[in-house]
């Protein structure tokens, strides 16, 4: 039993959202690089903001892809995005200062191959498939890279596989206590995969409005940032993590309130403890 | 020998915790009409059946629980890395994961319902207030029990995976167990009590779910009572058995033939269960018979 997926028309054109998302997240990722010039990774939260910008773009892409009637395919779109993205992000992270550029190019290649396979081998024949999966892979890669950067303060691979723990007063470097070695990357993967698909999955229907869907995408991004900020207390200096936590909480409260206001605007009625009102046409 | 007895004890404890987790998970997802029952709850207003049932669609259950449990485990791991006592760390991690679950539930209900404005389905915020908290409570039990199972595997049985990765794997398994075992009780029967038993869901009845209760109008707390009685325990047995057999075969047969013993026993367990399932299915078909015509269905 599939539910017909309908999307609202109008709003900001998709290409505009894409350019804002791509350029914004790219700049935010490079801002985290300034951490190397600071005493502590105070700018780590920009990684999270890069993820938020990418998620807003990704939600709009999923809306375009899924308007071809992929009802139950909405969550799978999120999974394939992050699945292709995590590969690109981890490989890209090994290239030092070039990380964001290499990650984006590699993700585009992986996404295009996935799209071509889906259209020509699996024969799904959806016109927007190749371009959408390319975009989604880039979004997934930026999300993983951004949130991982937020957790450990750097987008370089060495920082992601080196953690420290204190044993008998000595600080020892280990792989086991790092973002990748500790498995935190798995948490980041799931946070991104659910956040990217939730906005459209939650708002689909004939009354879908772009501003409400994208606001929800930003809300999901900030919510993911809150949890990553809490995890980052295990990796980076307390004040840097605290700053990241405050930025995430403020962003989340703002977007959540805005989302509730937009839902109130779009809802048929906003009732508290009232019975069912049968529609005028009758059931 | 002592090691094996210790391992069996941990296995039994993990299986019991998993049974609790499975029961709580299915009750939680049914109160939110997540997974299989969701399509009809979503469809009902489009067919003119405005309802007061909670509709929180956050992906399918397996990915959603993959996130909640991985997040609970990841946060617990981070707290343990900050030298916090494991029990406190697991409680705090699960509580924060439940906060995320609750926020996702509210945004899902508001989004879905606001997008159905064309069909005159209002947003009932009393539903949001009373039912989100109930799902959060059940989700906490499910997440806490599963993260504890993962911690037992990692800490007591020496599983090589880090805690968050185990959380991801077992969270997906938990969601899949609840989705496959418990949901049909609600999605196929409870929603369609107004149809002849065993009739399936004819196209004409699509969206015509039961909207009125014994007294007043049915909401998802009523479905929670129902799920806690049937679907929840079934899911609990399912997930408990999965965790128990998985650990049992590893603990007991790992030393046999350099690890191959555990793999062979795993295959044998799957075959035994496949035979049992087939037997039950054939027995049920013979005993209750296929649905043919309404006259014969009365027996």
GROMACS .gro file of C-alpha atoms in nm, chain B residues 41-218:
model
  178
  324UNK     CA    1  -0.335   0.625   0.923
  325UNK     CA    2  -0.187   0.860   0.664
  326UNK     CA    3  -0.445   0.759   0.403
  327UNK     CA    4  -0.756   0.781   0.624
  328UNK     CA    5  -0.810   1.161   0.611
  329UNK     CA    6  -0.763   1.154   0.232
  330UNK     CA    7  -1.059   0.914   0.218
  331UNK     CA    8  -1.267   1.141   0.440
  332UNK     CA    9  -1.200   0.962   0.770
  333UNK     CA   10  -1.065   1.234   0.997
  334UNK     CA   11  -0.913   1.069   1.306
  335UNK     CA   12  -0.745   1.134   1.640
  336UNK     CA   13  -0.461   0.886   1.602
  337UNK     CA   14  -0.097   0.979   1.648
  338UNK     CA   15   0.094   0.970   1.319
  339UNK     CA   16   0.467   0.997   1.370
  340UNK     CA   17   0.645   0.864   1.065
  341UNK     CA   18   1.020   0.885   1.126
  342UNK     CA   19   1.162   0.664   0.849
  343UNK     CA   20   1.091   0.294   0.903
  344UNK     CA   21   1.142   0.138   1.243
  345UNK     CA   22   1.480  -0.025   1.165
  346UNK     CA   23   1.655   0.300   1.056
  347UNK     CA   24   1.482   0.501   1.329
  348UNK     CA   25   1.586   0.256   1.603
  349UNK     CA   26   1.927   0.231   1.439
  350UNK     CA   27   1.961   0.601   1.517
  351UNK     CA   28   1.809   0.603   1.868
  352UNK     CA   29   2.019   0.310   1.992
  353UNK     CA   30   2.338   0.416   1.811
  354UNK     CA   31   2.293   0.765   1.953
  355UNK     CA   32   2.226   0.633   2.304
  356UNK     CA   33   2.533   0.410   2.275
  357UNK     CA   34   2.748   0.687   2.124
  358UNK     CA   35   2.657   0.932   2.399
  359UNK     CA   36   2.710   0.662   2.665
  360UNK     CA   37   3.050   0.585   2.509
  361UNK     CA   38   3.142   0.955   2.519
  362UNK     CA   39   3.034   0.985   2.884
  363UNK     CA   40   3.236   0.674   2.972
  364UNK     CA   41   3.535   0.829   2.792
  365UNK     CA   42   3.487   1.127   3.027
  366UNK     CA   43   3.535   0.883   3.318
  367UNK     CA   44   3.165   0.867   3.413
  368UNK     CA   45   3.040   0.545   3.572
  369UNK     CA   46   2.898   0.312   3.297
  370UNK     CA   47   2.548   0.277   3.447
  371UNK     CA   48   2.509   0.653   3.482
  372UNK     CA   49   2.659   0.700   3.135
  373UNK     CA   50   2.408   0.458   2.978
  374UNK     CA   51   2.116   0.626   3.158
  375UNK     CA   52   2.228   0.974   3.048
  376UNK     CA   53   2.297   0.860   2.691
  377UNK     CA   54   1.956   0.691   2.663
  378UNK     CA   55   1.781   0.995   2.812
  379UNK     CA   56   1.941   1.228   2.556
  380UNK     CA   57   1.860   0.986   2.272
  381UNK     CA   58   1.498   0.985   2.392
  382UNK     CA   59   1.495   1.364   2.383
  383UNK     CA   60   1.595   1.347   2.015
  384UNK     CA   61   1.328   1.080   1.955
  385UNK     CA   62   1.062   1.301   2.116
  386UNK     CA   63   1.156   1.603   1.906
  387UNK     CA   64   1.148   1.394   1.588
  388UNK     CA   65   0.805   1.256   1.688
  389UNK     CA   66   0.653   1.602   1.735
  390UNK     CA   67   0.790   1.739   1.407
  391UNK     CA   68   0.672   1.429   1.219
  392UNK     CA   69   0.315   1.459   1.352
  393UNK     CA   70   0.295   1.834   1.289
  394UNK     CA   71   0.441   1.803   0.939
  395UNK     CA   72   0.223   1.516   0.824
  396UNK     CA   73  -0.094   1.663   0.970
  397UNK     CA   74  -0.034   2.018   0.844
  398UNK     CA   75   0.021   1.879   0.492
  399UNK     CA   76  -0.324   1.714   0.509
  400UNK     CA   77  -0.505   2.045   0.560
  401UNK     CA   78  -0.681   2.002   0.225
  402UNK     CA   79  -0.873   1.705   0.373
  403UNK     CA   80  -0.982   1.899   0.685
  404UNK     CA   81  -0.763   1.699   0.923
  405UNK     CA   82  -0.688   1.930   1.217
  406UNK     CA   83  -0.377   1.922   1.434
  407UNK     CA   84  -0.485   1.798   1.780
  408UNK     CA   85  -0.220   1.929   2.013
  409UNK     CA   86  -0.356   1.731   2.310
  410UNK     CA   87  -0.259   1.421   2.108
  411UNK     CA   88   0.087   1.564   2.065
  412UNK     CA   89   0.124   1.645   2.435
  413UNK     CA   90  -0.013   1.323   2.580
  414UNK     CA   91   0.115   1.068   2.328
  415UNK     CA   92   0.467   1.197   2.263
  416UNK     CA   93   0.549   1.157   2.632
  417UNK     CA   94   0.413   0.800   2.636
  418UNK     CA   95   0.619   0.704   2.329
  419UNK     CA   96   0.924   0.867   2.488
  420UNK     CA   97   0.879   0.660   2.803
  421UNK     CA   98   0.858   0.336   2.605
  422UNK     CA   99   1.147   0.440   2.381
  423UNK     CA  100   1.360   0.501   2.690
  424UNK     CA  101   1.300   0.145   2.811
  425UNK     CA  102   1.381   0.006   2.466
  426UNK     CA  103   1.696   0.217   2.417
  427UNK     CA  104   1.827   0.169   2.771
  428UNK     CA  105   1.782  -0.210   2.756
  429UNK     CA  106   1.944  -0.239   2.413
  430UNK     CA  107   2.240  -0.014   2.497
  431UNK     CA  108   2.289  -0.224   2.812
  432UNK     CA  109   2.288  -0.542   2.599
  433UNK     CA  110   2.553  -0.381   2.377
  434UNK     CA  111   2.759  -0.279   2.678
  435UNK     CA  112   2.740  -0.635   2.815
  436UNK     CA  113   2.860  -0.772   2.480
  437UNK     CA  114   3.141  -0.520   2.463
  438UNK     CA  115   3.249  -0.518   2.825
  439UNK     CA  116   3.168  -0.864   2.959
  440UNK     CA  117   3.194  -1.082   2.648
  441UNK     CA  118   3.477  -0.886   2.487
  442UNK     CA  119   3.310  -0.811   2.154
  443UNK     CA  120   3.566  -0.631   1.933
  444UNK     CA  121   3.323  -0.367   1.797
  445UNK     CA  122   3.309  -0.031   1.976
  446UNK     CA  123   2.986   0.043   2.166
  447UNK     CA  124   2.828   0.288   1.912
  448UNK     CA  125   2.877   0.043   1.625
  449UNK     CA  126   2.716  -0.237   1.828
  450UNK     CA  127   2.435   0.008   1.904
  451UNK     CA  128   2.379   0.068   1.534
  452UNK     CA  129   2.370  -0.305   1.453
  453UNK     CA  130   2.143  -0.405   1.742
  454UNK     CA  131   1.924  -0.098   1.704
  455UNK     CA  132   1.848  -0.195   1.345
  456UNK     CA  133   1.786  -0.554   1.460
  457UNK     CA  134   1.549  -0.430   1.733
  458UNK     CA  135   1.353  -0.213   1.492
  459UNK     CA  136   1.332  -0.496   1.241
  460UNK     CA  137   1.209  -0.743   1.505
  461UNK     CA  138   0.937  -0.507   1.626
  462UNK     CA  139   0.839  -0.404   1.276
  463UNK     CA  140   0.811  -0.761   1.145
  464UNK     CA  141   0.658  -0.932   1.450
  465UNK     CA  142   0.450  -0.682   1.642
  466UNK     CA  143   0.312  -0.443   1.381
  467UNK     CA  144   0.068  -0.680   1.203
  468UNK     CA  145  -0.133  -0.715   1.527
  469UNK     CA  146  -0.210  -0.345   1.509
  470UNK     CA  147  -0.182  -0.274   1.136
  471UNK     CA  148  -0.375  -0.576   1.010
  472UNK     CA  149  -0.625  -0.641   1.289
  473UNK     CA  150  -0.670  -0.354   1.531
  474UNK     CA  151  -0.714  -0.091   1.259
  475UNK     CA  152  -0.967  -0.313   1.079
  476UNK     CA  153  -1.187  -0.450   1.357
  477UNK     CA  154  -1.486  -0.329   1.155
  478UNK     CA  155  -1.407  -0.581   0.878
  479UNK     CA  156  -1.474  -0.958   0.883
  480UNK     CA  157  -1.190  -1.141   1.058
  481UNK     CA  158  -0.923  -1.255   0.814
  482UNK     CA  159  -1.074  -1.056   0.528
  483UNK     CA  160  -0.751  -0.870   0.461
  484UNK     CA  161  -0.782  -0.510   0.352
  485UNK     CA  162  -1.007  -0.477   0.048
  486UNK     CA  163  -0.943  -0.169  -0.167
  487UNK     CA  164  -1.288  -0.032  -0.083
  488UNK     CA  165  -1.199  -0.035   0.287
  489UNK     CA  166  -0.869   0.147   0.240
  490UNK     CA  167  -0.838   0.426   0.491
  491UNK     CA  168  -1.155   0.319   0.674
  492UNK     CA  169  -0.974   0.251   1.000
  493UNK     CA  170  -1.151   0.220   1.334
  494UNK     CA  171  -1.178   0.572   1.474
  495UNK     CA  172  -1.420   0.524   1.764
  496UNK     CA  173  -1.341   0.338   2.084
  497UNK     CA  174  -1.546   0.153   2.349
  498UNK     CA  175  -1.619   0.495   2.491
  499UNK     CA  176  -1.562   0.808   2.289
  500UNK     CA  177  -1.302   0.834   2.021
  501UNK     CA  178  -1.005   0.606   1.979
   0.00000   0.00000   0.00000
